[in-house]
CSV table of C-alpha atoms and ligand atoms in Angstrom, one decimal:
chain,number,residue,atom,x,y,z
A,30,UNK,CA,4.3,-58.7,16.3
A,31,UNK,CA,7.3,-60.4,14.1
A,32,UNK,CA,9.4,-60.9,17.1
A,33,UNK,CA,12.5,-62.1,14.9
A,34,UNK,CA,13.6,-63.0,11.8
A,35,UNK,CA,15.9,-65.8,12.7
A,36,UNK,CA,14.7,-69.2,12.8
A,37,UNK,CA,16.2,-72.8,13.8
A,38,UNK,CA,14.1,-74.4,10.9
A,39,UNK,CA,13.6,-74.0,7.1
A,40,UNK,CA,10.1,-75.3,6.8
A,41,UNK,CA,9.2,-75.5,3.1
A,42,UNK,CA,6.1,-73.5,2.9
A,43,UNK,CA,8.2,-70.7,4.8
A,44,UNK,CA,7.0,-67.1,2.9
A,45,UNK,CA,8.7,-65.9,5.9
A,46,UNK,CA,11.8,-67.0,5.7
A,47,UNK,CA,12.1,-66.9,2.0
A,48,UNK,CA,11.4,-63.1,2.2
A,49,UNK,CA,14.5,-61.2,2.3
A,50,UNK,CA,14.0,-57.3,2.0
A,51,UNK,CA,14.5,-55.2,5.1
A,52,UNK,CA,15.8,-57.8,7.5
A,53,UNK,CA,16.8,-55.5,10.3
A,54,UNK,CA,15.5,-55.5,13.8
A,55,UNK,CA,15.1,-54.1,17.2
A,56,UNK,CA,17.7,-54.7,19.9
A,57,UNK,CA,16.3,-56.1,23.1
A,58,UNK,CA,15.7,-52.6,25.2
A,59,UNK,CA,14.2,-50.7,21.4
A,60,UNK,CA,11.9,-53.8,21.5
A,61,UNK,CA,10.6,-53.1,24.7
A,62,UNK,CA,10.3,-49.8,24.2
A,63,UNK,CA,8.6,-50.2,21.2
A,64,UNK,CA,6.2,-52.5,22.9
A,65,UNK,CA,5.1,-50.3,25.8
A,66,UNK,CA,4.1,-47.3,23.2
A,67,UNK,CA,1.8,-50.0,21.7
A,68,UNK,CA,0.0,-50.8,24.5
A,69,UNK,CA,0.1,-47.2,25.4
A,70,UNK,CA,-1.4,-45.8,21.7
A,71,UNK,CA,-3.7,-49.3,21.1
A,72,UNK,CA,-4.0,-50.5,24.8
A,73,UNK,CA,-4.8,-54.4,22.8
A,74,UNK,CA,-6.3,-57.0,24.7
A,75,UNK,CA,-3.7,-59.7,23.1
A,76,UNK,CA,-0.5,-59.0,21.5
A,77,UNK,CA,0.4,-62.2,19.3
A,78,UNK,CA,4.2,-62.9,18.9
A,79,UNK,CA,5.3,-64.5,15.8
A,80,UNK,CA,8.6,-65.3,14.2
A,81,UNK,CA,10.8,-66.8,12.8
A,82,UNK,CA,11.1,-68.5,15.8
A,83,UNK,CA,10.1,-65.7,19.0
A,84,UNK,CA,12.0,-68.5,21.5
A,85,UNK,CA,14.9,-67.6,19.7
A,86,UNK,CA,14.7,-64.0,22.1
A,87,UNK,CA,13.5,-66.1,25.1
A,88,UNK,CA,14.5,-63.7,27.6
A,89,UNK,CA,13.1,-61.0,25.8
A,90,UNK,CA,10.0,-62.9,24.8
A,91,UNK,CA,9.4,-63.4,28.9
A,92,UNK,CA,9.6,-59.9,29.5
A,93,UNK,CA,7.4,-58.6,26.5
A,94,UNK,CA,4.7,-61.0,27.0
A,95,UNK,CA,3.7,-59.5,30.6
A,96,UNK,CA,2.8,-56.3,28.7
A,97,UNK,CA,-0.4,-57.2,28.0
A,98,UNK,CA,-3.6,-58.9,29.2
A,99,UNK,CA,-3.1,-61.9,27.2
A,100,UNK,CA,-0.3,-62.9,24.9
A,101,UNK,CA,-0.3,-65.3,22.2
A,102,UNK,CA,2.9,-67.1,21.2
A,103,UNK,CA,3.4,-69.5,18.1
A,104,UNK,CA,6.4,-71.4,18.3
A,105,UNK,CA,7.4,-74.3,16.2
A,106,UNK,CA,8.1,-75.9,19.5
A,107,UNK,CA,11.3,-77.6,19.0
A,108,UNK,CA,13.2,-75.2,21.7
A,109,UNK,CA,12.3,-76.3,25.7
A,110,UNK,CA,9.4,-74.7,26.5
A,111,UNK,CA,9.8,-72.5,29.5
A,112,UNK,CA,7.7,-71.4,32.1
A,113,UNK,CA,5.5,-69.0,30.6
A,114,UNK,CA,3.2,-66.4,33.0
A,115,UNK,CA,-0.4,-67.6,33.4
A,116,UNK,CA,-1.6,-65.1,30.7
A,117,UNK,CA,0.1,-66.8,28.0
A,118,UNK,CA,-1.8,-69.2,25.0
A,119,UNK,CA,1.1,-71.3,23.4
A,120,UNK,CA,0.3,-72.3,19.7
A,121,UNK,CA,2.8,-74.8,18.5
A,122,UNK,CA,2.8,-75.5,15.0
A,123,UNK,CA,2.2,-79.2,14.0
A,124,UNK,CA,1.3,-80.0,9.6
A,125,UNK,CA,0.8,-83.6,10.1
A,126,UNK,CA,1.7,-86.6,11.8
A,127,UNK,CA,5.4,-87.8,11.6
A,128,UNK,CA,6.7,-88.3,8.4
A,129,UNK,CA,4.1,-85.6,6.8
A,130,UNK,CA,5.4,-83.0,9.4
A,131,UNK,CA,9.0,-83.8,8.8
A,132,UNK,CA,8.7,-84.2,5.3
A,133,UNK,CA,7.9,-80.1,5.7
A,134,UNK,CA,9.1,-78.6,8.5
A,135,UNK,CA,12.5,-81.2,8.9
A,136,UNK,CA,13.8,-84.5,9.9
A,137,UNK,CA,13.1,-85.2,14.0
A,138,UNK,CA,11.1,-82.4,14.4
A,139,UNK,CA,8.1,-83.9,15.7
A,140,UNK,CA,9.6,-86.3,17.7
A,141,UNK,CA,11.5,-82.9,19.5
A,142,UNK,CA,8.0,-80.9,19.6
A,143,UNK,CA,5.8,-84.6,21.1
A,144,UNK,CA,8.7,-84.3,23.8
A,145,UNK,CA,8.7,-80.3,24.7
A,146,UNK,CA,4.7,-81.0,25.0
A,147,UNK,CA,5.3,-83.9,27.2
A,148,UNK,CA,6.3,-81.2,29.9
A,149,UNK,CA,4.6,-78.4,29.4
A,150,UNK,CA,1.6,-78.5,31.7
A,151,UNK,CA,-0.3,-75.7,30.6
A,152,UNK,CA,-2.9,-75.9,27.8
A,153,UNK,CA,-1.7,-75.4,24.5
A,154,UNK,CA,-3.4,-75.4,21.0
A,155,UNK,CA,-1.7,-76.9,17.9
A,156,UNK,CA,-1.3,-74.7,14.6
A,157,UNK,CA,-1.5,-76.5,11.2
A,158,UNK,CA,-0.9,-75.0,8.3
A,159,UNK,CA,-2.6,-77.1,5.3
A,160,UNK,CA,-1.6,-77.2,1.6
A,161,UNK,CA,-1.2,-79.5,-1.4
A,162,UNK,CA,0.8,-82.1,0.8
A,163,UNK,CA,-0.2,-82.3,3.8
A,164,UNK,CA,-3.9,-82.1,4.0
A,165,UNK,CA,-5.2,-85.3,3.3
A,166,UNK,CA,-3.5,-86.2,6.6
A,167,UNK,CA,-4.9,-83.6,8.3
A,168,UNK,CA,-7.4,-86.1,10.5
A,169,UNK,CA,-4.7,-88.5,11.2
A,170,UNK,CA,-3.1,-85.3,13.0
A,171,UNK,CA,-6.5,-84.2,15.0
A,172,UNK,CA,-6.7,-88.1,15.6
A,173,UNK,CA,-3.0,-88.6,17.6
A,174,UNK,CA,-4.1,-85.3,19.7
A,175,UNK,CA,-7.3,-86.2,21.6
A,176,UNK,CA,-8.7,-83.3,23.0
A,177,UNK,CA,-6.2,-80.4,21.8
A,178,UNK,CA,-7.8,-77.8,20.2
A,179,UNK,CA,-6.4,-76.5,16.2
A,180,UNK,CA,-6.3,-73.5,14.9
A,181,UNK,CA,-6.2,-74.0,11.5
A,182,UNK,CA,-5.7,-72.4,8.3
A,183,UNK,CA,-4.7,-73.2,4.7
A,184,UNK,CA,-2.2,-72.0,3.1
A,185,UNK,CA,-2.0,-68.1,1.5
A,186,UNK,CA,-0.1,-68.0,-1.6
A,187,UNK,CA,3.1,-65.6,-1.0
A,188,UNK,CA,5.2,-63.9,-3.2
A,189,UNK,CA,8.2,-65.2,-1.1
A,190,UNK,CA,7.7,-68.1,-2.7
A,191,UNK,CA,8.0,-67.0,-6.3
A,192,UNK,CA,5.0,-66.2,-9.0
A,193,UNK,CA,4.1,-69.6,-8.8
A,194,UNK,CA,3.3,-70.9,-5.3
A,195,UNK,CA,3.2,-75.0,-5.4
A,196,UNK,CA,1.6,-75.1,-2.0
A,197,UNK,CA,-1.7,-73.5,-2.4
A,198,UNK,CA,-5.0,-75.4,-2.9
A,199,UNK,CA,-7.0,-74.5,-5.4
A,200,UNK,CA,-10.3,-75.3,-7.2
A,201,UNK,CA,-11.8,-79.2,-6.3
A,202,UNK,CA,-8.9,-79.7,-4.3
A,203,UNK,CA,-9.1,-76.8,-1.6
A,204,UNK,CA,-13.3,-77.4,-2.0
A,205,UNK,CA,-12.3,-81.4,-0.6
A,206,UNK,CA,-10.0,-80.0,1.8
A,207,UNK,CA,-13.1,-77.5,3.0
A,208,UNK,CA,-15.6,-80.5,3.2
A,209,UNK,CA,-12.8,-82.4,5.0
A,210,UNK,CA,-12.3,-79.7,7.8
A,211,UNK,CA,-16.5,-79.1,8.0
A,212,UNK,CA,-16.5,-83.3,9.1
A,213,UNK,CA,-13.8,-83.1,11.2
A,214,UNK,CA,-15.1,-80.0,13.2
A,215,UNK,CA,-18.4,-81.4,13.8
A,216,UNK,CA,-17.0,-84.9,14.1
A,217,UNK,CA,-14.2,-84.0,16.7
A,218,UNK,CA,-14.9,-80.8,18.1
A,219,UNK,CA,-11.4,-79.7,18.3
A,220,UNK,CA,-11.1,-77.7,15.2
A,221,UNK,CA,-11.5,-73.7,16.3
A,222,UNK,CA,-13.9,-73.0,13.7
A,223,UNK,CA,-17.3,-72.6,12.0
A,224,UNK,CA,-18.9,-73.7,9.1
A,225,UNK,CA,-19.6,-69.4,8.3
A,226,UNK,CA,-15.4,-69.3,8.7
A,227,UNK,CA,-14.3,-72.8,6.7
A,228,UNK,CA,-17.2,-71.3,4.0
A,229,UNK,CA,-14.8,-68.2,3.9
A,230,UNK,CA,-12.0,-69.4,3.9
A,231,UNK,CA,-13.1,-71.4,0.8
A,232,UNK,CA,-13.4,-68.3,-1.1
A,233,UNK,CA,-10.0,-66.4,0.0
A,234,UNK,CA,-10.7,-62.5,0.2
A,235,UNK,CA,-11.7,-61.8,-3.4
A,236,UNK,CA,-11.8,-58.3,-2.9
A,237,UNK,CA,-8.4,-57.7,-1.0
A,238,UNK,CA,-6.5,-56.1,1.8
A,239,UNK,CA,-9.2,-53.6,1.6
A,240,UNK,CA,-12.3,-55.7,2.5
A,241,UNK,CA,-9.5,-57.7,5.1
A,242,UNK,CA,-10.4,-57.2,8.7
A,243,UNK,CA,-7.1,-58.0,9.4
A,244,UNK,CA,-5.7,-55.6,7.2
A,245,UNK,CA,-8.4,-53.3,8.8
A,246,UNK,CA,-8.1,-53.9,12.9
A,247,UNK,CA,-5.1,-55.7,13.4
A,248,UNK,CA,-1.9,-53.7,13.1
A,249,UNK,CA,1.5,-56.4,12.2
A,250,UNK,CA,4.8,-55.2,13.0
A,251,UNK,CA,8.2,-56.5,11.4
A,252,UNK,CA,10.7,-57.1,13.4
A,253,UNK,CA,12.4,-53.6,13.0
A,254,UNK,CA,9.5,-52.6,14.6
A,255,UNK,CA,7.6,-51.3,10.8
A,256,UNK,CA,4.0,-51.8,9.9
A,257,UNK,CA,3.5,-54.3,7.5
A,258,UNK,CA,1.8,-52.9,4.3
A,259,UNK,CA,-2.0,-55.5,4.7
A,260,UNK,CA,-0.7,-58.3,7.1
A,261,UNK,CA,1.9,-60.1,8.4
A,262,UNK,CA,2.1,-62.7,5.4
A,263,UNK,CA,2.8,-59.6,3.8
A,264,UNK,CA,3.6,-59.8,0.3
A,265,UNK,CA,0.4,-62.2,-0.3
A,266,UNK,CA,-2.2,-63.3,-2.7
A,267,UNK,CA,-5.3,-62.1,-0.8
A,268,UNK,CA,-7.8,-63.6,-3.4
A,269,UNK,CA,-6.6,-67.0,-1.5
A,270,UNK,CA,-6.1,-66.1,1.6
A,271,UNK,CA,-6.2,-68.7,4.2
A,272,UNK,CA,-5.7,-67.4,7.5
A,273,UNK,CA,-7.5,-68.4,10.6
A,274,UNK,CA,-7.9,-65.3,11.6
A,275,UNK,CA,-9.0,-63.2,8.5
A,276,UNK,CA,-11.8,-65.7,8.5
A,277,UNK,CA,-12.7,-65.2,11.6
A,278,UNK,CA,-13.2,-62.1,11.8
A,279,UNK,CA,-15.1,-62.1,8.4
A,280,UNK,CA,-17.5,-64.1,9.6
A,281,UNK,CA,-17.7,-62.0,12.7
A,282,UNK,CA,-18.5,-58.7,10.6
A,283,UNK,CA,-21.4,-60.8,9.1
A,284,UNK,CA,-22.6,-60.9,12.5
A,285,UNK,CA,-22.8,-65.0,12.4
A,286,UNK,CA,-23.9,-66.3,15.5
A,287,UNK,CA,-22.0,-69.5,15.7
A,288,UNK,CA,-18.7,-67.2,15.2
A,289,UNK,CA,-19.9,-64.5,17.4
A,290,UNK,CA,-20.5,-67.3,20.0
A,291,UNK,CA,-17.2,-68.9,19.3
A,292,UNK,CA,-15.2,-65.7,19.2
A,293,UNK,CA,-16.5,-64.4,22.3
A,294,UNK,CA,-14.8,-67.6,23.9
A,295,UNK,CA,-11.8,-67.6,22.0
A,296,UNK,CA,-10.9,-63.9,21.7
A,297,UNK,CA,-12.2,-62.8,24.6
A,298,UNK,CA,-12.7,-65.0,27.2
A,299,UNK,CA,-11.5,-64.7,30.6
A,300,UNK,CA,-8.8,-66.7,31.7
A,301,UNK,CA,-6.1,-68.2,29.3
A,302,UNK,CA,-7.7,-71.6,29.8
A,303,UNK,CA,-11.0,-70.4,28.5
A,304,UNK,CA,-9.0,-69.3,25.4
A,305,UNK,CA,-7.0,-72.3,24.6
A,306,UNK,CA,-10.3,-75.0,25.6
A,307,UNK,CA,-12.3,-73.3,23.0
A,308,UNK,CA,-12.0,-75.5,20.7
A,309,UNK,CA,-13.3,-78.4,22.7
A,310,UNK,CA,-16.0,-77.1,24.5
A,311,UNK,CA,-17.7,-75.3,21.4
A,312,UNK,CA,-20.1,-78.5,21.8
A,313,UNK,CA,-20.8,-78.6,25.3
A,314,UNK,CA,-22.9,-76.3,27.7
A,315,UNK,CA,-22.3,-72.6,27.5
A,316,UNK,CA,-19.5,-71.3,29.9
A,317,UNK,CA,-21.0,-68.8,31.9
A,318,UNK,CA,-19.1,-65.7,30.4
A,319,UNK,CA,-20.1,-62.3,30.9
A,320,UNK,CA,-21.4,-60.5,27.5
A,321,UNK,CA,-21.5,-56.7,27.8
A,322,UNK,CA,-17.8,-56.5,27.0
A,323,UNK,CA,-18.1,-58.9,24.3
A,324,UNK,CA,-20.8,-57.7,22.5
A,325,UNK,CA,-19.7,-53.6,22.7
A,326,UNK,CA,-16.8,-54.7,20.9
A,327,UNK,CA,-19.2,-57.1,18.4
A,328,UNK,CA,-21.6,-54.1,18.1
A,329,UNK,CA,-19.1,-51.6,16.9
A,330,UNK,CA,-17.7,-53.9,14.6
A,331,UNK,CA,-21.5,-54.2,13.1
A,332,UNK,CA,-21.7,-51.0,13.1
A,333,UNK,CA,-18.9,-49.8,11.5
A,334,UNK,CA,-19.8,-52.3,8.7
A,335,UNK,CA,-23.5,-50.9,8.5
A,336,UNK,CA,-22.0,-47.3,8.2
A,337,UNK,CA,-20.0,-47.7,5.1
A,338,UNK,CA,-22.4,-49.9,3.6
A,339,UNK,CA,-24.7,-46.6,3.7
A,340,UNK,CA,-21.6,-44.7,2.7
A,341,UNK,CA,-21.5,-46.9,-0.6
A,342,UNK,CA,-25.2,-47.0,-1.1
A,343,UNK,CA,-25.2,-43.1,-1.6
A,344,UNK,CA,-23.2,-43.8,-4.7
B,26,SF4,S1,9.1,-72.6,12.0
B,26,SF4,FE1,7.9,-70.9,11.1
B,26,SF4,S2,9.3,-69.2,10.7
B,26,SF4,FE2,10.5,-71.1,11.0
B,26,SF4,S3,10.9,-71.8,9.0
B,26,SF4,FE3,9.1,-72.9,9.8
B,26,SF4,S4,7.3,-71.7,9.1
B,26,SF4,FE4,9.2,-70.4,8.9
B,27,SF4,S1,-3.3,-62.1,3.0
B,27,SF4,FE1,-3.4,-60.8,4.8
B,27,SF4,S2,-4.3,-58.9,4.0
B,27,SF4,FE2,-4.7,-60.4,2.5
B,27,SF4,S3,-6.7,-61.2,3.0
B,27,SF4,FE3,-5.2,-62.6,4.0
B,27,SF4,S4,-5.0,-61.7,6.1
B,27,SF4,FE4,-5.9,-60.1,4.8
């Protein structure tokens, strides 16, 4: 869910931001309302609130996250971070250590986000976002954050930012970058990833928004309370996508076990801190979660897959 448009930054790499058609959206009590038919018609597990900035509606961002089971919400953390309910996994978005960050996202602004973190007590996972200039620094980042998990993706091409988009990696460079992250995971254990998802994500989604599990499960909402056309970078190049997630899941409908394993920690684990420690604990003993939920919701995923691949074999 877009929570807002508004935002206290201009981050570079915004295709947010940039993006100016239909900027309307819904007042505090249509917001609500529109959240509690969601849960009613989709009854989702997580609800993920994205901006612009979502702290910008703080009040409102307090009430809406108790909706649901578990709420995600990425902030670029330069506002105080209040006391969030238990069932909420703060992502703070972080694209390199100091002078990479600011170079992108502002002057001061990781010296404001190190401080915000310095009180906030409850486990958190950093978002990076990596492109042409800031991922070579990428491991300097991991390195200043011992034991914070990343959720991390490269950068999707979006036409917000015009036909030509400097930021995306392409060709040797994104292939580096991919080896880079591979290390890092299984040097650091604190990159949420696999080597099935970091292979995807090498390859964008050739095919497009209609071979995109996002596209396909996962419903985005503007902030007028709309649904976005494929996702919520929506107007993007798919054929380089680089979202966490899309790879995820990807590697999830190829029934991967390392991503089936790590997804049924990360999306699905029982308590908040499961969630946000997955990261970390990917290398270490099994937690002891329970399966049958899990794997019904792995199974129909297979499934569904299996059943159009008959569908298209008829042809
Ligand atoms: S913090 Fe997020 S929404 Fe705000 S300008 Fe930066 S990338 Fe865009
Ligand atoms: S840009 Fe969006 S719709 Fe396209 S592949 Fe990526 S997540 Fe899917």
């Amino acid at each position: 869910m877009d929570f807002t448009y508004r935002c206290n930054l201009r981050c570079k790499h915004c295709y947010f931001y940039n993006w100016q058609e239909n900027r309307c959206e819904l007042s505090d009590q249509e917001m609500l309302t529109f959240l509690h038919a969601l849960r009613a018609e989709h009854d989702p597990r997580i609800c993920i609130f994205l901006g612009g900035e979502p702290l910008l509606r703080r009040e409102l961002l307090l009430k809406a996250v108790e909706l649901f089971p578990v709420s995600w919400v990425a902030t670029n953390g330069t506002l105080p971070l209040t006391d969030f309910p238990d069932n909420v996994v703060l992502f703070v978005s972080l694209d390199g250590p100091e002078e990479v960050n600011d170079a992108i996202r502002g002057p001061g602004v990781y010296r404001r986000v190190r401080e915000n973190l310095k009180g906030y007590e409850a486990p958190f996972i950093i978002t990076s976002v990596l492109n042409r200039l800031n991922w070579r620094e990428f491991p300097r980042l991991v390195e200043e954050w011992p034991g914070v998990p990343f959720y991390v993706s490269l950068h999707t091409p979006s036409r917000a930012l015009g036909p030509r988009d400097p930021f995306v990696l392409v060709g040797r460079e994104r292939d580096t970058c991919i080896d880079m992250l591979v290390k890092l995971m299984e040097e650091t254990g604190q990159i949420i990833a696999t080597r099935a998802m970091l292979e995807s994500m090498r390859h964008g989604i050739p095919d497009g928004p209609e071979e995109c599990p996002v596209h396909k499960y996962l419903p985005c909402y503007d902030p007028c309370g709309h649904l976005k056309p494929t996702c919520t970078m929506h107007p993007a190049d798919c054929s380089l996508c680089g979202l966490h997630c899309a790879h995820l899941l990807k590697a999830l409908e190829a029934a991967d076990p390392e991503t089936v394993e790590l997804a049924r920690r990360f999306l699905i684990a029982d308590t908040v801190d499961e969630t946000s420690k997955v990261g970390v604990t990917m290398d270490r003993k099994r937690q002891d979660i329970p399966d049958d939920r899990f794997m019904r919701i792995v199974e129909e995923v297979i499934r569904k897959r299996r059943k159009l691949l008959e569908e298209l074999a008829k042809y």
